[in-house]
XYZ file of C-alpha atoms in Angstrom:
654
model
C 0.000 0.000 0.000
C 1.273 3.456 -0.822
C 1.996 6.363 1.466
C -0.671 8.682 2.741
C -1.174 12.030 1.065
C -0.270 15.031 3.223
C -1.406 18.034 1.257
C -4.702 18.429 -0.626
C -4.366 19.302 -4.245
C -0.641 20.034 -4.261
C 0.777 16.709 -5.371
C 2.982 16.329 -2.274
C 3.444 12.955 -0.667
C 3.945 12.057 2.972
C 7.251 11.068 4.486
C 6.009 7.800 5.890
C 7.114 4.314 4.961
C 5.595 2.016 2.393
C 2.873 0.898 4.800
C 1.414 4.348 5.105
C 2.640 4.790 8.723
C 4.338 8.106 9.405
C 7.594 8.773 11.275
C 8.317 10.503 14.544
C 8.829 13.693 12.590
C 5.245 13.781 11.406
C 3.059 16.332 13.185
C 0.718 14.699 15.612
C 2.538 11.376 15.547
C 4.041 10.203 18.862
C 7.704 9.711 19.570
C 9.441 6.437 19.119
C 8.926 5.250 22.683
C 6.623 2.256 22.910
C 4.554 3.928 25.657
C 3.855 6.905 23.388
C 2.848 4.652 20.548
C 0.551 2.651 22.827
C -1.082 5.841 24.106
C -1.502 7.095 20.546
C -3.126 3.859 19.415
C -5.370 3.799 22.500
C -6.488 7.363 21.756
C -7.516 6.447 18.213
C -9.126 3.194 19.351
C -11.473 5.012 21.722
C -12.501 7.821 19.357
C -16.268 8.057 18.870
C -17.747 6.646 15.670
C -20.273 8.442 13.471
C -22.153 6.573 10.760
C -23.684 8.849 8.149
C -25.086 8.713 4.627
C -25.097 11.059 1.673
C -28.349 11.146 -0.262
C -30.333 13.354 -2.599
C -31.226 13.585 -6.260
C -29.251 12.372 -9.238
C -26.159 14.458 -10.089
C -26.283 16.485 -6.886
C -22.648 15.512 -6.204
C -22.893 12.893 -3.460
C -20.038 10.696 -4.656
C -17.925 13.754 -5.478
C -18.443 15.115 -1.961
C -17.266 11.933 -0.253
C -14.363 11.496 -2.664
C -13.214 15.060 -2.061
C -13.694 14.596 1.684
C -11.418 11.542 1.649
C -8.897 13.427 -0.488
C -8.837 16.569 1.625
C -8.722 14.666 4.934
C -5.475 13.035 3.728
C -6.804 9.495 3.887
C -5.770 8.353 0.420
C -2.628 6.406 -0.393
C -0.310 6.611 -3.353
C -1.759 3.591 -5.122
C -5.317 4.898 -4.618
C -4.305 8.314 -5.979
C -2.572 6.797 -8.974
C -5.613 4.637 -9.760
C -7.931 7.634 -9.296
C -5.892 9.799 -11.679
C -5.874 7.007 -14.265
C -9.615 6.355 -13.916
C -10.329 10.098 -14.103
C -8.648 10.288 -17.495
C -10.545 7.200 -18.705
C -14.013 7.599 -17.150
C -14.050 11.036 -15.530
C -16.226 14.004 -16.334
C -13.787 16.741 -15.268
C -11.375 16.766 -18.224
C -7.805 16.697 -16.963
C -8.899 17.249 -13.361
C -9.523 14.509 -10.806
C -13.071 13.131 -10.763
C -13.527 12.402 -7.056
C -16.793 10.524 -7.646
C -14.833 7.589 -9.074
C -13.587 6.760 -5.580
C -17.126 5.642 -4.777
C -18.631 4.578 -8.102
C -16.916 1.220 -8.448
C -19.429 -0.685 -10.612
C -18.848 -0.651 -14.356
C -22.428 0.504 -14.954
C -21.907 3.359 -12.510
C -18.829 4.598 -14.334
C -20.377 4.232 -17.759
C -23.546 6.107 -16.800
C -22.015 8.502 -14.292
C -24.494 7.515 -11.578
C -24.522 5.649 -8.259
C -26.482 2.373 -8.255
C -25.420 0.445 -5.182
C -24.584 1.756 -1.706
C -20.835 2.322 -1.333
C -19.338 2.339 2.166
C -16.103 4.077 3.082
C -14.187 4.410 6.358
C -12.040 7.378 7.312
C -11.055 9.208 10.466
C -9.711 12.462 11.805
C -7.995 13.313 15.066
C -11.412 13.793 16.685
C -13.630 11.085 15.253
C -13.996 7.928 13.178
C -16.509 7.828 10.330
C -18.317 5.251 8.241
C -20.040 6.920 5.314
C -22.534 5.353 2.918
C -22.897 6.899 -0.524
C -26.522 6.262 -1.532
C -27.931 6.274 -5.069
C -30.113 9.145 -6.221
C -32.363 7.445 -8.780
C -35.916 6.676 -7.644
C -35.624 3.057 -8.798
C -32.794 2.531 -6.294
C -34.680 3.968 -3.317
C -34.501 0.587 -1.571
C -30.698 0.783 -1.716
C -30.854 4.201 -0.056
C -33.070 2.803 2.700
C -30.530 0.041 3.306
C -27.785 2.601 3.879
C -30.012 4.773 6.092
C -31.057 1.889 8.348
C -27.796 1.997 10.345
C -26.958 5.712 10.034
C -26.879 8.336 12.791
C -26.859 11.335 10.445
C -27.856 12.111 6.873
C -26.136 14.573 4.557
C -28.851 15.582 2.080
C -27.353 17.178 -1.008
C -29.205 19.746 -3.085
C -28.048 21.318 -6.342
C -28.036 25.070 -5.733
C -29.397 25.620 -9.256
C -32.405 23.314 -8.781
C -33.419 23.575 -5.112
C -35.511 20.881 -3.451
C -36.593 18.095 -5.816
C -38.843 15.045 -5.481
C -35.932 12.834 -4.400
C -34.979 15.383 -1.739
C -38.432 14.941 -0.217
C -38.371 11.159 -0.659
C -34.943 10.630 0.899
C -35.664 13.037 3.752
C -38.909 11.214 4.533
C -37.190 7.817 4.539
C -34.400 9.185 6.731
C -36.985 10.468 9.212
C -38.907 7.182 9.043
C -35.744 5.218 9.841
C -35.028 7.277 12.933
C -32.294 9.638 11.682
C -32.564 12.718 13.914
C -29.657 14.744 12.537
C -29.610 16.073 8.979
C -27.094 18.268 7.188
C -28.496 20.103 4.182
C -25.500 20.475 1.882
C -26.366 23.067 -0.758
C -23.840 21.947 -3.369
C -22.519 23.538 -6.550
C -22.597 27.029 -5.048
C -19.782 27.917 -7.476
C -22.303 27.604 -10.320
C -24.546 30.307 -8.776
C -21.609 32.629 -7.923
C -21.936 31.793 -4.204
C -25.165 33.807 -4.021
C -26.277 34.066 -0.372
C -29.921 34.655 -1.352
C -30.047 31.349 -3.251
C -28.671 29.485 -0.236
C -31.043 31.126 2.246
C -34.083 30.386 0.082
C -33.194 26.673 -0.223
C -32.323 26.438 3.482
C -35.662 27.994 4.490
C -37.578 25.583 2.240
C -35.771 22.602 3.721
C -36.276 23.701 7.330
C -40.018 23.816 6.611
C -39.841 20.267 5.205
C -37.801 19.016 8.174
C -40.299 20.491 10.628
C -43.132 18.729 8.815
C -41.213 15.425 8.942
C -40.289 15.781 12.610
C -36.509 16.011 12.084
C -35.276 17.881 15.197
C -31.724 18.835 14.147
C -30.926 20.463 10.786
C -27.689 22.206 9.806
C -27.503 23.997 6.440
C -24.089 24.418 4.790
C -23.265 26.042 1.408
C -20.454 24.250 -0.383
C -18.816 23.197 -3.597
C -17.792 19.554 -3.400
C -15.757 19.761 -6.592
C -13.795 22.862 -5.516
C -13.643 21.948 -1.822
C -15.361 25.110 -0.506
C -16.656 24.695 3.075
C -15.832 21.018 2.962
C -12.961 20.622 5.414
C -12.444 24.303 6.191
C -14.309 27.603 5.899
C -14.172 29.104 2.398
C -13.214 32.717 1.694
C -15.782 32.703 -1.116
C -18.677 32.579 1.395
C -17.946 35.457 3.783
C -21.672 35.735 4.485
C -21.768 32.205 5.979
C -20.908 32.048 9.670
C -21.351 28.333 10.381
C -18.863 25.429 10.419
C -17.462 23.570 7.440
C -18.989 20.169 6.753
C -16.169 18.156 8.332
C -16.106 20.452 11.367
C -19.815 19.831 11.882
C -19.426 16.070 11.471
C -16.635 16.061 14.044
C -18.641 17.992 16.629
C -22.249 16.804 16.248
C -23.513 14.947 19.311
C -25.551 11.878 18.497
C -27.611 10.650 21.405
C -28.324 6.968 21.807
C -31.855 5.612 21.618
C -33.648 4.678 24.811
C -30.700 5.651 26.956
C -32.684 5.138 30.179
C -33.970 1.707 29.214
C -33.339 -1.484 31.109
C -31.392 -4.380 29.614
C -32.327 -5.540 26.098
C -30.274 -8.471 24.771
C -31.568 -10.282 21.647
C -30.090 -13.787 21.796
C -28.145 -14.569 18.630
C -26.522 -17.826 19.681
C -26.893 -20.407 22.425
C -23.271 -21.254 23.232
C -22.880 -24.845 24.455
C -19.219 -25.889 23.979
C -19.566 -28.694 26.548
C -22.054 -30.063 29.057
C -20.835 -27.832 31.886
C -21.444 -24.517 30.123
C -24.505 -22.904 28.578
C -24.273 -19.262 27.582
C -26.487 -16.891 25.631
C -24.596 -14.651 23.234
C -25.664 -11.437 21.559
C -25.111 -7.697 21.273
C -26.756 -5.559 23.946
C -29.370 -3.349 22.265
C -30.035 -1.128 25.292
C -29.273 -0.829 28.996
C -26.596 -2.466 31.119
C -26.105 -5.862 32.712
C -24.167 -7.029 35.779
C -23.810 -10.375 37.526
C -26.698 -10.811 39.959
C -29.212 -8.777 37.904
C -32.693 -10.242 37.745
C -33.757 -10.844 34.147
C -36.752 -12.168 32.241
C -36.627 -14.168 29.009
C -39.239 -13.148 26.444
C -41.636 -14.211 25.022
C -41.706 -17.176 27.477
C -41.617 -14.802 30.526
C -39.327 -17.183 32.477
C -37.239 -15.409 35.140
C -33.712 -15.936 36.418
C -30.583 -14.081 37.541
C -27.393 -13.351 35.647
C -24.579 -15.588 36.890
C -21.761 -14.289 34.648
C -21.196 -11.573 32.057
C -18.500 -12.666 29.603
C -16.832 -10.353 27.102
C -14.262 -11.166 24.403
C -11.464 -11.320 27.001
C -13.332 -13.098 29.763
C -15.594 -12.151 32.656
C -16.513 -8.474 33.122
C -18.213 -6.590 35.947
C -20.605 -4.627 33.723
C -21.501 -4.406 30.018
C -23.564 -1.824 28.160
C -25.335 -1.080 24.884
C -23.367 -1.980 21.771
C -21.157 -4.583 23.471
C -21.126 -8.227 22.395
C -21.446 -10.457 25.464
C -22.312 -13.942 26.607
C -24.556 -14.300 29.660
C -24.908 -17.321 31.878
C -27.992 -17.656 34.055
C -28.420 -19.083 37.537
C -31.325 -21.315 36.445
C -31.656 -23.901 33.701
C -34.423 -22.385 31.590
C -35.287 -22.707 27.921
C -33.692 -19.883 25.923
C -33.482 -20.026 22.124
C -32.070 -17.898 19.334
C -34.418 -14.969 18.794
C -35.509 -14.681 22.429
C -34.837 -11.434 24.277
C -33.202 -11.318 27.712
C -34.448 -8.174 29.438
C -34.364 -6.463 32.806
C -37.049 -8.054 34.971
C -38.176 -4.694 36.333
C -38.439 -3.031 32.896
C -39.301 -5.624 30.239
C -40.390 -4.777 26.672
C -43.855 -5.670 25.404
C -44.767 -8.964 23.780
C -47.389 -9.081 21.010
C -48.277 -10.723 17.708
C -50.213 -7.893 16.011
C -48.814 -4.463 15.233
C -49.258 -1.168 13.459
C -46.169 -0.448 11.378
C -44.732 1.574 8.511
C -43.568 -0.595 5.615
C -41.239 0.450 2.793
C -41.842 -1.987 -0.042
C -38.655 -3.120 -1.821
C -39.810 -5.931 -4.137
C -40.845 -5.800 -7.770
C -43.980 -7.824 -7.005
C -46.527 -5.715 -5.087
C -47.404 -6.178 -1.419
C -50.860 -7.723 -1.158
C -52.741 -7.924 2.156
C -53.160 -11.521 3.274
C -50.105 -12.852 1.414
C -47.697 -14.647 3.781
C -44.096 -13.528 4.325
C -41.295 -14.222 6.752
C -40.728 -11.402 9.235
C -37.242 -11.055 10.721
C -36.895 -8.891 13.823
C -33.599 -9.029 15.653
C -32.539 -12.673 15.543
C -36.149 -13.945 15.444
C -37.908 -15.101 12.265
C -41.679 -15.707 12.270
C -44.440 -15.984 9.708
C -46.344 -12.762 9.069
C -49.067 -11.270 6.926
C -50.143 -7.705 6.295
C -53.792 -7.846 7.294
C -54.653 -4.311 6.200
C -53.046 -1.338 4.478
C -54.428 1.624 6.416
C -53.019 4.147 3.909
C -50.159 4.809 1.534
C -47.900 7.778 2.203
C -47.079 10.175 -0.628
C -43.412 10.699 0.181
C -43.360 14.038 -1.625
C -46.232 15.657 0.245
C -46.652 13.216 3.200
C -50.330 13.006 2.228
C -52.176 9.851 3.267
C -53.722 8.077 0.270
C -56.045 5.084 0.083
C -54.352 1.913 -1.153
C -55.071 -1.817 -1.529
C -51.479 -2.709 -2.421
C -47.960 -1.306 -2.193
C -45.752 -1.089 -5.268
C -41.958 -0.885 -5.417
C -40.498 1.953 -3.260
C -43.890 2.915 -1.816
C -44.424 3.434 1.914
C -47.601 2.307 3.629
C -49.021 2.266 7.136
C -50.159 -1.288 7.769
C -51.498 -3.745 10.315
C -49.320 -6.838 10.736
C -50.288 -10.233 12.093
C -47.567 -12.680 13.196
C -47.743 -16.426 13.650
C -46.078 -16.182 17.067
C -45.615 -13.414 19.658
C -42.334 -11.480 19.723
C -40.710 -9.093 22.159
C -40.575 -5.604 20.714
C -40.277 -1.887 21.382
C -41.378 0.993 19.153
C -38.719 1.792 16.573
C -38.474 5.365 17.817
C -37.202 3.969 21.130
C -35.118 0.983 20.006
C -34.027 0.174 16.464
C -32.987 -3.399 17.234
C -36.379 -4.380 18.688
C -38.514 -2.114 16.515
C -37.102 -2.588 13.033
C -37.891 -5.561 10.821
C -37.655 -6.885 7.293
C -40.176 -8.909 5.310
C -38.749 -11.835 3.350
C -40.398 -13.501 0.368
C -41.108 -17.138 1.225
C -40.636 -18.260 -2.344
C -37.208 -16.868 -3.259
C -35.985 -15.693 0.201
C -35.389 -12.187 -1.148
C -35.879 -9.114 1.045
C -39.315 -7.835 0.092
C -39.747 -4.918 2.487
C -38.453 -3.107 5.532
C -40.514 -1.644 8.318
C -40.699 0.063 11.676
C -43.060 -0.975 14.466
C -45.169 1.769 16.040
C -47.298 -0.038 18.608
C -49.058 -3.312 19.362
C -52.705 -3.506 18.395
C -54.930 -3.685 21.456
C -56.639 -6.820 20.252
C -53.267 -8.584 20.352
C -53.355 -8.450 24.128
C -57.105 -8.835 24.602
C -57.818 -11.846 22.395
C -56.471 -15.208 23.568
C -56.829 -18.723 22.256
C -59.587 -20.529 24.171
C -58.794 -24.103 25.181
C -61.455 -26.649 24.203
C -61.670 -30.011 25.958
C -63.190 -31.735 22.932
C -60.381 -31.489 20.414
C -59.819 -32.508 16.792
C -58.659 -36.013 17.706
C -61.778 -36.664 19.812
C -64.098 -35.496 17.039
C -62.240 -37.597 14.466
C -62.491 -40.709 16.666
C -66.229 -40.124 16.981
C -66.543 -40.130 13.188
C -64.107 -43.020 12.683
C -61.962 -41.163 10.142
C -58.814 -39.080 9.717
C -59.455 -35.385 8.936
C -58.029 -34.257 5.602
C -58.308 -31.328 3.232
C -58.219 -32.048 -0.502
C -57.293 -28.775 -2.206
C -58.291 -28.891 -5.897
C -56.556 -26.197 -7.962
C -56.417 -25.506 -11.693
C -57.681 -23.268 -14.460
C -61.339 -22.419 -14.868
C -62.876 -25.228 -16.876
C -60.226 -27.784 -15.905
C -62.807 -29.986 -14.190
C -62.051 -29.297 -10.504
C -65.645 -29.073 -9.359
C -66.712 -32.095 -11.415
C -64.007 -34.324 -9.935
C -64.514 -32.971 -6.403
C -68.255 -33.625 -6.655
C -67.668 -37.236 -7.717
C -65.254 -37.730 -4.812
C -67.765 -36.161 -2.409
C -70.530 -38.504 -3.620
C -68.333 -41.572 -3.198
C -67.236 -40.531 0.314
C -70.870 -40.049 1.284
C -71.786 -43.474 -0.097
C -68.953 -45.057 1.902
C -70.222 -43.444 5.115
C -67.522 -40.817 5.563
C -68.224 -37.301 6.859
C -67.117 -34.856 4.182
C -67.991 -31.384 2.911
C -67.297 -29.647 -0.396
C -66.341 -25.954 -0.526
C -66.754 -24.786 -4.102
C -65.395 -21.453 -5.303
C -68.600 -20.299 -6.968
C -70.813 -21.317 -4.041
C -68.638 -19.622 -1.431
C -68.682 -16.390 -3.427
C -72.460 -16.291 -3.067
C -72.167 -16.033 0.701
C -68.971 -15.762 2.748
C -66.988 -14.025 -0.016
C -69.729 -12.123 -1.822
C -67.956 -8.845 -1.001
C -64.790 -9.828 -2.909
C -63.950 -9.154 -6.536
C -61.308 -10.727 -8.721
C -58.337 -8.432 -8.306
C -55.096 -9.936 -7.028
C -55.816 -8.482 -3.586
C -59.318 -9.970 -3.522
C -58.059 -13.365 -4.690
C -55.572 -13.441 -1.814
C -58.295 -12.626 0.724
C -60.635 -15.149 -0.921
C -58.167 -17.983 -0.335
C -57.312 -16.817 3.184
C -60.955 -16.963 4.269
C -61.545 -20.350 2.674
C -58.394 -21.790 4.247
C -59.582 -20.671 7.688
C -63.027 -22.221 7.123
C -61.434 -25.470 5.906
C -59.220 -25.538 9.004
C -62.255 -25.196 11.270
C -63.910 -28.063 9.416
C -60.890 -30.332 9.871
C -60.979 -29.393 13.566
C -64.517 -30.801 13.483
C -63.080 -34.090 12.168
C -64.324 -33.707 8.563
C -62.755 -34.545 5.229
C -62.899 -31.213 3.394
C -62.856 -30.862 -0.387
C -61.866 -27.349 -1.536
C -62.371 -26.533 -5.226
C -60.874 -23.135 -6.054
C -58.743 -21.831 -8.908
C -56.385 -20.409 -6.223
C -53.939 -19.154 -8.870
C -51.036 -18.000 -6.642
C -48.466 -20.352 -5.101
C -47.982 -18.067 -2.116
C -51.640 -18.349 -1.104
C -51.729 -22.112 -1.559
C -48.602 -22.328 0.585
C -50.317 -20.119 3.176
C -53.338 -22.451 3.135
C -51.110 -25.516 3.553
C -49.438 -23.981 6.619
C -52.813 -23.783 8.358
C -52.890 -27.581 8.641
C -50.893 -30.283 10.408
C -48.238 -32.300 8.598
C -49.833 -34.732 6.111
C -53.296 -33.209 6.516
C -53.186 -31.054 3.352
C -53.324 -32.766 -0.049
C -52.871 -30.495 -3.058
C -54.623 -31.848 -6.157
C -53.544 -30.154 -9.388
C -56.211 -30.588 -12.079
C -54.083 -29.878 -15.128
C -55.307 -29.074 -18.644
C -53.773 -26.892 -21.368
C -55.333 -23.460 -21.660
C -56.757 -24.182 -25.103
C -58.554 -27.278 -23.792
C -60.049 -25.356 -20.848
C -61.056 -22.578 -23.201
C -62.665 -25.017 -25.635
C -64.809 -26.464 -22.843
C -65.921 -23.014 -21.568
C -69.190 -24.347 -20.164
C -70.000 -21.026 -18.490
C -68.890 -18.823 -21.393
C -66.335 -17.065 -19.207
C -63.359 -17.332 -21.533
C -65.388 -15.845 -24.398
C -66.342 -12.881 -22.217
C -62.759 -12.486 -20.961
C -61.395 -12.470 -24.522
C -63.921 -9.755 -25.344
C -62.670 -7.664 -22.434
C -65.879 -8.055 -20.444
C -64.237 -9.873 -17.497
C -61.039 -8.179 -16.290
C -58.383 -10.064 -14.262
C -59.503 -13.441 -15.592
C -57.069 -16.228 -14.721
C -55.216 -17.549 -17.753
C -56.077 -14.520 -19.903
C -54.933 -11.304 -18.204
C -54.158 -12.691 -14.733
C -51.511 -15.397 -14.274
C -51.973 -18.932 -13.002
C -48.969 -20.259 -11.088
C -49.009 -24.020 -11.450
C -48.096 -26.126 -8.390
C -44.482 -27.272 -8.352
C -44.845 -30.320 -6.111
C -48.520 -31.276 -5.718
C -49.394 -34.464 -3.859
C -51.582 -35.469 -6.800
C -51.219 -34.345 -10.431
C -54.326 -35.137 -12.527
C -54.089 -34.756 -16.319
C -57.737 -33.926 -16.944
C -57.278 -33.925 -20.741
C -56.158 -37.580 -20.760
C -58.713 -39.339 -18.550
C -62.387 -39.203 -17.624
C -63.539 -37.397 -14.467
C -64.607 -40.770 -13.022
C -61.129 -42.240 -13.466
C -59.533 -39.140 -11.952
C -61.905 -39.283 -8.973
C -60.770 -42.867 -8.340
C -57.148 -41.640 -8.260
C -58.104 -39.149 -5.553
C -59.859 -41.809 -3.504
C -56.851 -44.097 -3.913
C -54.613 -41.315 -2.566
C -56.864 -41.254 0.513
C -56.534 -45.040 0.759
C -60.270 -45.536 0.269
C -60.318 -47.282 -3.128
């Protein structure tokens, strides 16, 4: 690695060795004595850390600002400078001058297009502070990448082009920053050199942004005029802005005080790992999210609510007397109680809440829309549980913060939603604790991150409604009927023959003396689901309701036949998860579309082709065929009677 640069913009190199470490003659570097070196290293080890992001619209100069900041703070080495100069000549936009943005834009597509696509992280430090900065993309389509960078930041530097003022992305990024709990914002009015450092332009933009910040609830805003390319007001006050009396950007970053969340909270330790190296030791490892812990402290494990006392607090170097927020520790408890990954060890006198239904803000990050009722995995801390969005209360217009009605969320949209979880979790509102209040939604099909959210509060019904124990259970009712409860889920295109086959199976079961019931899609829509249409959202809710009814019927000991198109894999998977292992049998009634269309007993395909029936499955709404059904019936190759016998054989009844 090359030597560190010592003078911005003058081509001088440092006098250090080839490892970038200076000599005793360097200013600020300690003498050669080992004690001095140890003290120097200890000083830099204990410097506070500030994580911040740069965000804003396209071409506002975010990457240039960070690149220039690294350059002027003398944190670049010879090899980095040489590569930067070479890349500037090849890809740069500044002619013969250095293009500082290339320090951050590392992807080929970024350099070709002159934009930032992915979040780029850089580390640098000064004598006063250490920094981790995330350069976030400005394009609307990469808003999810910006949210990723903002999720761990303490401060946001929002860049604005002095020629353009506040743009849509300025509003969007500021809203997301506020949503993700960033309380400190620096408005960097960039490219002041292109407006002749006009004070009136700066004051107008600053006033507009302060109004926006007040509306968003951002408590701390600092406005700084600068030129990232020229270095004005970046690391030191510029003579070209005599009318500006505030600090330079780096001076502000070095001095800003970032308060921790929930500083007065009791212990919060999400368990990441149960450490059991041998039979004589069981420890619970994780990073403390809030509070402090000492040996002898009384704690409670959530959600089980089991209590114990802390026996030992172990750090990286062994046992410690006390540990606080941000430290990675292993706790041992005085009692042998069940603690698993994802549980939360908390102070017994100040525990967090436990609930399974919440109100939350959700930023949608997937190409496929968020549909209420569709199942996802929810990851909060180290805990992963099944979750569904039961209702979208409203969608937030990120430009105006107006609340708009919505039945779905599209990519990069923010909605205020009700969430329902499969199991209770320990939580705190995001505004108080990021670790216990922030979550992501994961697609169950491809395991991709579908959305990110912040919990506001538990819904009251989550604490008021409890499962009522019944003495006569499913097994007792099944024994009474002399049968094993099952659900046969018939799925396929309209006209495939689902209802015909299901009806034949139902007749045969009745003749054999079995207790069965048939839920047909058309019949159910005349009653229970008469309020639902045929949009994707309504189809999801249609299947959710039917799955719950079928589950109640299996609890009654019945064999349930469900005949629904049920076009989406996610909803069929959700239905399957309502039942015990081996209780759900998916029957795929498979015919080519042209065969189903040729049958068209009800004339639906003809109407759909004429545009009279919108969202018709197979025409303008997709059908997702089952990948691994328990029974695959080729309805174009056999009679309904023969196919019904196959179903009965699968039940072991023929």
